[in-house]
Amino acid sequence: MSLIQFFKTKFSLSSEMLVLIDDSFAYEEHAKGSIFLEPDNLSKKLIFLEKGLYRTFHFIDNKQVTHYFWDKGTFNSPIESIFYDQKALYGWEAIETCHVRSIEYKNFEKILVQSEDLNAYSRVYLADLISILQDRILGLLFRTAEERYALFLKDFPKIAHRVPLGHLASYLGITQQTLSVIRAKK
């Protein structure tokens, strides 16, 4: 889904506003396996994924831990950097070749003030991120590994078989061996 298609389906925006948005977002392509944002960054970018799949990850004891998977048609940003001017914990790695549109958040804010709908959506987006984080924490604390895997398959059916097993196991908070045992039972 292209950036403009996304905005056309979500909002009633003038053609001038759509042109402004399209012109304001740069195009980036990131090869499969590339890290296009390092952990502990101070990036102020907002990105929209037009094509591909990537993950956010961080390091614990020199091991990569997957935080979340992002599929086409989604926005993401290093919130700690943008809102608190602190290093963002998470890096971004392309699981598939990614076509991304990006903008510095301060420039996106200038667009937001021109549209009440977009401004309202930005608050909903932040609430959605909080909900994702809350669900993730509750899952890791109160669900078994089998329940977390079943929920992943239910919530992410389009990406379940596109994600490398090691990244999926890390996301679920289990070893790759445990994931293989769970998958063999299905």
Coordinates of N, CA and C in Angstrom, one line a residue:
M1 N 0.9 -1.2 0.0 CA 0.0 0.0 0.0 C 0.9 1.2 0.0
S2 N 0.7 2.1 -0.9 CA 1.5 3.3 -1.0 C 1.0 4.3 0.1
L3 N 1.9 5.2 0.4 CA 1.6 6.3 1.4 C 0.3 7.0 1.0
I4 N 0.2 7.4 -0.2 CA -1.0 8.2 -0.7 C -2.2 7.4 -0.6
Q5 N -2.1 6.1 -1.0 CA -3.3 5.2 -0.9 C -3.8 5.1 0.5
F6 N -2.8 5.0 1.5 CA -3.2 5.0 2.9 C -4.0 6.2 3.3
F7 N -3.4 7.4 2.9 CA -4.1 8.6 3.3 C -5.5 8.8 2.6
K8 N -5.6 8.3 1.4 CA -6.8 8.4 0.7 C -7.9 7.5 1.3
T9 N -7.5 6.3 1.8 CA -8.5 5.4 2.4 C -8.9 5.8 3.8
K10 N -8.0 6.5 4.5 CA -8.3 6.9 5.9 C -9.0 8.3 6.0
F11 N -8.7 9.2 5.1 CA -9.0 10.6 5.3 C -9.6 11.2 4.1
S12 N -10.4 12.3 4.3 CA -10.9 13.1 3.1 C -10.0 14.3 3.0
L13 N -8.9 14.1 2.3 CA -7.9 15.2 2.2 C -8.0 15.8 0.8
S14 N -7.7 17.1 0.7 CA -7.7 17.8 -0.6 C -6.5 17.2 -1.4
S15 N -6.6 17.4 -2.7 CA -5.5 17.0 -3.6 C -4.3 17.8 -3.3
E16 N -4.4 19.0 -2.8 CA -3.2 19.8 -2.5 C -2.5 19.2 -1.2
M17 N -3.3 18.8 -0.3 CA -2.8 18.2 0.9 C -2.1 16.9 0.6
L18 N -2.7 16.1 -0.3 CA -2.1 14.8 -0.7 C -0.7 15.1 -1.5
V19 N -0.7 16.1 -2.3 CA 0.6 16.4 -3.0 C 1.6 16.9 -2.0
L20 N 1.2 17.7 -1.0 CA 2.1 18.1 0.1 C 2.7 16.9 0.8
I21 N 1.8 16.0 1.2 CA 2.3 14.8 1.9 C 3.3 14.0 1.0
D22 N 2.9 13.8 -0.2 CA 3.7 13.0 -1.1 C 5.1 13.6 -1.3
D23 N 5.1 14.9 -1.5 CA 6.3 15.7 -1.7 C 7.2 15.7 -0.4
S24 N 6.6 15.7 0.7 CA 7.3 15.8 2.0 C 8.0 14.6 2.5
F25 N 7.5 13.4 2.1 CA 8.0 12.1 2.5 C 9.1 11.7 1.5
A26 N 10.3 11.4 1.9 CA 11.4 10.9 1.1 C 11.1 9.4 0.8
Y27 N 11.7 8.9 -0.2 CA 11.6 7.4 -0.5 C 12.9 6.8 -0.2
E28 N 12.9 5.6 0.5 CA 14.0 4.9 0.8 C 13.8 3.4 0.5
E29 N 14.8 2.7 0.1 CA 14.7 1.3 -0.1 C 15.8 0.6 0.7
H30 N 15.4 -0.4 1.5 CA 16.4 -1.1 2.4 C 16.4 -2.6 2.0
A31 N 17.6 -3.1 1.7 CA 17.7 -4.5 1.3 C 17.4 -5.5 2.4
K32 N 17.0 -6.6 2.0 CA 16.7 -7.7 3.0 C 18.0 -7.9 3.9
G33 N 17.8 -8.0 5.2 CA 18.9 -8.2 6.1 C 19.6 -7.0 6.5
S34 N 19.3 -5.8 5.9 CA 20.0 -4.6 6.3 C 19.4 -4.0 7.6
I35 N 20.2 -3.4 8.4 CA 19.8 -2.7 9.6 C 19.7 -1.2 9.1
F36 N 18.5 -0.7 9.1 CA 18.3 0.7 8.6 C 18.1 1.7 9.7
L37 N 18.1 1.2 10.9 CA 18.2 2.1 12.0 C 18.9 1.3 13.2
E38 N 20.0 1.8 13.6 CA 20.7 1.1 14.6 C 20.0 1.3 16.0
P39 N 20.2 0.3 16.9 CA 19.7 0.5 18.3 C 20.5 1.7 18.9
D40 N 19.9 2.3 19.9 CA 20.5 3.4 20.7 C 20.7 4.6 19.7
N41 N 19.7 4.9 18.9 CA 19.7 6.0 18.0 C 19.0 7.2 18.5
L42 N 19.3 8.3 17.8 CA 18.6 9.6 18.1 C 17.8 10.1 16.9
S43 N 17.3 9.1 16.1 CA 16.6 9.4 14.9 C 15.2 10.2 15.3
K44 N 14.9 11.1 14.5 CA 13.6 11.8 14.7 C 12.7 11.6 13.5
K45 N 12.9 10.4 12.8 CA 12.1 10.1 11.6 C 10.8 9.4 11.9
L46 N 9.8 9.7 11.2 CA 8.6 9.0 11.1 C 8.6 8.2 9.8
I47 N 8.3 6.9 9.8 CA 8.4 6.2 8.5 C 7.0 5.5 8.3
F48 N 6.8 5.3 7.0 CA 5.6 4.5 6.6 C 6.2 3.4 5.7
L49 N 5.8 2.2 6.0 CA 6.3 1.1 5.2 C 5.3 0.8 4.0
E50 N 5.7 1.0 2.8 CA 4.9 0.8 1.7 C 4.9 -0.7 1.2
K51 N 6.1 -1.3 1.4 CA 6.3 -2.7 0.9 C 7.3 -3.3 1.7
G52 N 7.1 -4.6 2.1 CA 8.1 -5.4 2.8 C 7.7 -5.7 4.2
L53 N 8.7 -6.1 5.0 CA 8.5 -6.5 6.4 C 9.8 -6.2 7.1
Y54 N 9.7 -5.6 8.3 CA 10.9 -5.4 9.1 C 10.5 -5.6 10.6
R55 N 11.6 -5.7 11.4 CA 11.4 -5.9 12.8 C 12.1 -4.8 13.6
T56 N 11.6 -4.5 14.8 CA 12.3 -3.7 15.7 C 13.0 -4.6 16.7
F57 N 14.2 -4.3 17.1 CA 14.9 -5.2 18.0 C 15.9 -4.4 18.9
H58 N 16.3 -5.0 19.9 CA 17.3 -4.4 20.8 C 18.3 -5.5 21.3
F59 N 19.3 -5.1 22.1 CA 20.2 -6.1 22.6 C 20.1 -6.2 24.1
I60 N 20.1 -7.5 24.5 CA 20.2 -7.8 25.9 C 21.3 -8.8 26.1
D61 N 22.3 -8.5 26.9 CA 23.5 -9.4 27.0 C 24.1 -9.8 25.7
N62 N 24.2 -8.8 24.8 CA 24.8 -9.0 23.5 C 24.0 -10.0 22.6
K63 N 22.8 -10.2 22.9 CA 21.9 -11.0 22.0 C 20.8 -10.1 21.5
Q64 N 20.4 -10.3 20.2 CA 19.3 -9.5 19.6 C 18.0 -10.1 20.1
V65 N 17.1 -9.2 20.6 CA 15.8 -9.5 21.0 C 14.8 -8.8 20.2
T66 N 13.9 -9.6 19.5 CA 12.9 -8.9 18.6 C 11.8 -8.4 19.5
H67 N 11.5 -7.1 19.2 CA 10.4 -6.4 19.9 C 9.1 -6.5 19.2
Y68 N 9.1 -6.3 17.8 CA 7.9 -6.3 17.1 C 8.1 -6.4 15.6
F69 N 7.1 -6.9 14.9 CA 7.2 -7.0 13.4 C 6.3 -6.0 12.8
W70 N 6.8 -5.3 11.7 CA 6.0 -4.3 11.0 C 5.8 -4.7 9.6
D71 N 4.6 -4.8 9.2 CA 4.2 -5.1 7.8 C 3.8 -3.9 7.0
K72 N 3.7 -4.0 5.7 CA 3.3 -2.9 4.9 C 2.0 -2.2 5.4
G73 N 2.0 -0.9 5.1 CA 0.8 -0.1 5.6 C 0.9 0.4 7.0
T74 N 2.1 0.4 7.6 CA 2.2 0.8 9.0 C 3.2 1.9 9.2
F75 N 2.9 2.7 10.2 CA 3.8 3.8 10.6 C 4.7 3.4 11.7
N76 N 5.8 3.9 11.9 CA 6.7 3.7 13.1 C 7.6 4.9 13.3
S77 N 8.0 5.1 14.5 CA 9.0 6.1 14.8 C 9.7 5.8 16.1
P78 N 10.9 6.3 16.3 CA 11.6 6.1 17.6 C 11.0 7.1 18.6
I79 N 10.0 6.8 19.3 CA 9.2 7.7 20.2 C 10.1 8.3 21.2
E80 N 11.1 7.6 21.8 CA 11.9 8.2 22.9 C 12.7 9.3 22.3
S81 N 13.2 9.2 21.1 CA 14.0 10.3 20.5 C 13.1 11.5 20.1
I82 N 12.0 11.2 19.6 CA 11.1 12.3 19.1 C 10.5 13.1 20.2
F83 N 10.0 12.4 21.2 CA 9.2 13.1 22.3 C 10.1 13.4 23.5
Y84 N 11.2 12.7 23.8 CA 11.9 12.9 25.0 C 13.4 13.2 24.7
D85 N 13.8 13.3 23.5 CA 15.2 13.6 23.1 C 16.2 12.7 23.8
Q86 N 15.7 11.4 23.9 CA 16.6 10.4 24.5 C 16.9 9.3 23.4
K87 N 18.0 8.6 23.6 CA 18.3 7.5 22.6 C 17.2 6.5 22.6
A88 N 16.8 6.1 21.4 CA 15.8 5.0 21.2 C 16.4 3.7 21.4
L89 N 15.9 2.8 22.1 CA 16.4 1.5 22.4 C 16.4 0.6 21.1
Y90 N 15.4 0.8 20.3 CA 15.2 -0.2 19.2 C 15.9 0.2 17.9
G91 N 16.4 -0.9 17.2 CA 16.9 -0.7 15.9 C 15.9 -1.4 15.0
W92 N 16.0 -1.1 13.7 CA 15.1 -1.6 12.7 C 15.9 -2.5 11.6
E93 N 15.4 -3.7 11.4 CA 16.1 -4.6 10.4 C 15.1 -5.1 9.4
A94 N 15.5 -4.9 8.1 CA 14.6 -5.4 7.0 C 14.6 -6.9 7.0
I95 N 13.5 -7.5 7.1 CA 13.4 -9.0 7.0 C 13.2 -9.3 5.5
E96 N 12.5 -8.4 4.8 CA 12.4 -8.5 3.4 C 12.8 -7.1 2.9
T97 N 13.0 -7.0 1.6 CA 13.4 -5.7 1.0 C 12.2 -4.7 1.4
C98 N 12.6 -3.6 1.9 CA 11.6 -2.6 2.4 C 11.6 -1.4 1.6
H99 N 10.4 -0.9 1.1 CA 10.2 0.4 0.5 C 9.5 1.2 1.5
V100 N 10.2 2.3 1.9 CA 9.8 3.1 3.0 C 9.7 4.6 2.6
R101 N 8.7 5.3 3.1 CA 8.6 6.7 3.0 C 8.9 7.3 4.4
S102 N 9.7 8.3 4.4 CA 10.2 8.9 5.7 C 10.1 10.4 5.7
I103 N 9.9 11.0 6.9 CA 9.9 12.4 7.1 C 10.4 12.7 8.5
E104 N 11.1 13.8 8.6 CA 11.5 14.2 10.0 C 10.2 14.6 10.7
Y105 N 10.1 14.1 12.0 CA 8.8 14.3 12.7 C 8.4 15.8 12.8
K106 N 9.4 16.7 13.0 CA 9.1 18.1 13.1 C 8.4 18.6 11.8
N107 N 8.8 18.1 10.7 CA 8.2 18.5 9.4 C 6.8 17.9 9.3
F108 N 6.6 16.7 9.8 CA 5.3 16.1 9.8 C 4.3 16.9 10.7
E109 N 4.8 17.4 11.8 CA 4.0 18.2 12.7 C 3.4 19.4 12.0
K110 N 4.2 20.0 11.1 CA 3.8 21.1 10.3 C 2.6 20.7 9.4
I111 N 2.6 19.5 8.9 CA 1.5 19.0 8.1 C 0.3 18.7 9.0
L112 N 0.5 18.2 10.2 CA -0.6 17.8 11.1 C -1.4 19.0 11.4
V113 N -0.8 20.2 11.7 CA -1.6 21.3 12.1 C -2.5 21.9 10.9
Q114 N -2.2 21.4 9.7 CA -3.1 21.8 8.6 C -4.3 21.0 8.4
S115 N -4.4 19.9 9.2 CA -5.5 19.0 9.0 C -6.0 18.4 10.3
E116 N -7.2 18.7 10.7 CA -7.8 18.3 11.9 C -7.9 16.7 12.0
D117 N -8.2 16.1 10.8 CA -8.3 14.6 10.8 C -6.9 14.0 11.0
L118 N -5.9 14.5 10.4 CA -4.5 14.0 10.6 C -4.1 14.2 12.0
N119 N -4.4 15.3 12.5 CA -4.0 15.6 13.9 C -4.6 14.6 14.9
A120 N -5.9 14.4 14.7 CA -6.6 13.4 15.5 C -6.0 12.0 15.3
Y121 N -5.7 11.6 14.1 CA -5.2 10.3 13.8 C -3.8 10.1 14.5
S122 N -3.0 11.1 14.6 CA -1.7 11.0 15.3 C -1.9 10.6 16.8
R123 N -3.0 11.1 17.4 CA -3.2 10.6 18.8 C -3.7 9.2 18.8
V124 N -4.5 8.8 17.9 CA -5.0 7.4 17.8 C -3.8 6.5 17.6
Y125 N -2.9 6.9 16.7 CA -1.7 6.1 16.4 C -0.9 5.9 17.7
L126 N -0.7 6.9 18.5 CA 0.0 6.8 19.7 C -0.7 5.8 20.7
A127 N -2.0 6.0 20.8 CA -2.8 5.1 21.6 C -2.7 3.6 21.1
D128 N -2.6 3.4 19.8 CA -2.5 2.1 19.3 C -1.1 1.5 19.7
L129 N -0.1 2.3 19.7 CA 1.3 1.9 20.1 C 1.3 1.5 21.6
I130 N 0.6 2.2 22.4 CA 0.5 1.9 23.8 C -0.3 0.6 24.0
S131 N -1.3 0.4 23.2 CA -2.1 -0.9 23.3 C -1.2 -2.1 22.9
I132 N -0.4 -1.9 21.8 CA 0.5 -3.0 21.4 C 1.4 -3.3 22.5
L133 N 2.0 -2.3 23.1 CA 3.0 -2.6 24.2 C 2.3 -3.2 25.4
Q134 N 1.1 -2.8 25.7 CA 0.4 -3.4 26.9 C 0.1 -4.8 26.6
D135 N -0.4 -5.2 25.4 CA -0.7 -6.6 25.0 C 0.6 -7.4 25.1
R136 N 1.7 -6.8 24.6 CA 2.9 -7.6 24.6 C 3.4 -7.9 26.0
I137 N 3.3 -6.9 26.9 CA 3.7 -7.1 28.3 C 2.8 -8.2 28.9
L138 N 1.5 -8.1 28.8 CA 0.6 -9.0 29.4 C 0.9 -10.4 28.8
G139 N 1.1 -10.5 27.5 CA 1.4 -11.8 27.0 C 2.6 -12.5 27.5
L140 N 3.7 -11.7 27.7 CA 4.9 -12.3 28.2 C 4.8 -12.6 29.7
L141 N 4.0 -11.9 30.4 CA 3.9 -12.2 31.8 C 2.9 -13.3 32.2
F142 N 1.8 -13.4 31.4 CA 0.7 -14.3 31.8 C 0.3 -15.4 30.9
R143 N 0.9 -15.5 29.7 CA 0.6 -16.5 28.8 C 1.7 -17.5 28.6
T144 N 1.4 -18.8 28.4 CA 2.4 -19.8 28.1 C 3.0 -19.6 26.8
A145 N 4.1 -20.2 26.5 CA 4.7 -20.1 25.2 C 3.8 -20.6 24.1
E146 N 3.0 -21.7 24.3 CA 2.1 -22.2 23.3 C 1.0 -21.1 23.1
E147 N 0.5 -20.5 24.1 CA -0.6 -19.5 24.0 C 0.0 -18.3 23.2
R148 N 1.2 -17.9 23.5 CA 1.8 -16.7 22.8 C 2.0 -17.0 21.3
Y149 N 2.4 -18.2 21.0 CA 2.5 -18.6 19.6 C 1.2 -18.7 18.9
A150 N 0.2 -19.3 19.5 CA -1.2 -19.3 18.9 C -1.7 -17.9 18.7
L151 N -1.5 -17.0 19.7 CA -2.0 -15.6 19.5 C -1.2 -14.9 18.4
F152 N 0.1 -15.2 18.2 CA 0.8 -14.6 17.1 C 0.2 -15.1 15.8
L153 N 0.0 -16.4 15.7 CA -0.6 -16.9 14.4 C -2.0 -16.2 14.1
K154 N -2.8 -16.0 15.2 CA -4.1 -15.4 15.0 C -4.0 -13.9 14.7
D155 N -3.1 -13.2 15.3 CA -3.0 -11.8 15.1 C -2.2 -11.4 13.9
F156 N -1.3 -12.3 13.4 CA -0.4 -11.9 12.3 C -0.4 -13.1 11.3
P157 N -1.5 -13.5 10.8 CA -1.5 -14.6 9.8 C -0.8 -14.3 8.5
K158 N -0.7 -13.1 8.1 CA 0.0 -12.7 6.9 C 1.5 -12.7 7.0
I159 N 2.0 -12.7 8.2 CA 3.5 -12.6 8.3 C 4.1 -13.8 9.0
A160 N 3.2 -14.7 9.6 CA 3.7 -15.8 10.4 C 4.7 -16.7 9.7
H161 N 4.6 -16.9 8.4 CA 5.5 -17.7 7.7 C 6.6 -17.0 6.9
R162 N 6.6 -15.7 7.1 CA 7.6 -14.8 6.4 C 8.7 -14.4 7.4
V163 N 8.5 -14.7 8.7 CA 9.5 -14.3 9.7 C 10.4 -15.5 10.0
P164 N 11.8 -15.2 10.1 CA 12.7 -16.3 10.4 C 12.4 -16.8 11.8
L165 N 12.6 -18.1 12.0 CA 12.2 -18.8 13.3 C 13.0 -18.2 14.5
G166 N 14.2 -17.8 14.3 CA 15.0 -17.2 15.4 C 14.4 -15.9 15.8
H167 N 14.0 -15.1 14.9 CA 13.3 -13.8 15.2 C 12.0 -14.0 15.9
L168 N 11.2 -15.0 15.4 CA 9.9 -15.3 16.0 C 10.1 -15.9 17.4
A169 N 11.0 -16.8 17.6 CA 11.3 -17.3 19.0 C 11.7 -16.2 19.9
S170 N 12.5 -15.3 19.5 CA 12.9 -14.1 20.3 C 11.7 -13.3 20.7
Y171 N 10.9 -13.0 19.7 CA 9.7 -12.2 19.9 C 8.8 -12.9 21.0
L172 N 8.7 -14.2 20.9 CA 7.8 -14.9 21.8 C 8.4 -15.1 23.2
G173 N 9.7 -14.8 23.3 CA 10.4 -14.9 24.6 C 10.8 -16.4 24.9
I174 N 11.1 -17.2 23.8 CA 11.4 -18.6 24.0 C 12.6 -18.9 23.1
T175 N 13.2 -20.1 23.3 CA 14.3 -20.5 22.5 C 13.7 -21.0 21.1
Q176 N 14.6 -21.1 20.1 CA 14.2 -21.6 18.8 C 13.9 -23.1 19.0
Q177 N 14.5 -23.8 19.8 CA 14.2 -25.2 20.0 C 12.8 -25.4 20.6
T178 N 12.4 -24.6 21.6 CA 11.1 -24.6 22.1 C 10.1 -24.3 21.1
L179 N 10.4 -23.3 20.2 CA 9.4 -23.0 19.1 C 9.3 -24.2 18.2
S180 N 10.3 -24.8 17.9 CA 10.3 -26.0 17.0 C 9.4 -27.1 17.6
V181 N 9.5 -27.3 18.9 CA 8.7 -28.3 19.6 C 7.2 -27.9 19.5
I182 N 6.9 -26.6 19.7 CA 5.5 -26.1 19.7 C 4.9 -26.3 18.3
R183 N 5.7 -25.9 17.3 CA 5.3 -26.0 15.9 C 5.0 -27.5 15.5
A184 N 5.8 -28.4 16.0 CA 5.7 -29.8 15.7 C 4.4 -30.4 16.2
K185 N 3.9 -29.8 17.3 CA 2.6 -30.2 17.9 C 1.4 -29.8 17.1
K186 N 1.5 -28.8 16.3 CA 0.4 -28.2 15.5 C 0.0 -29.0 14.3

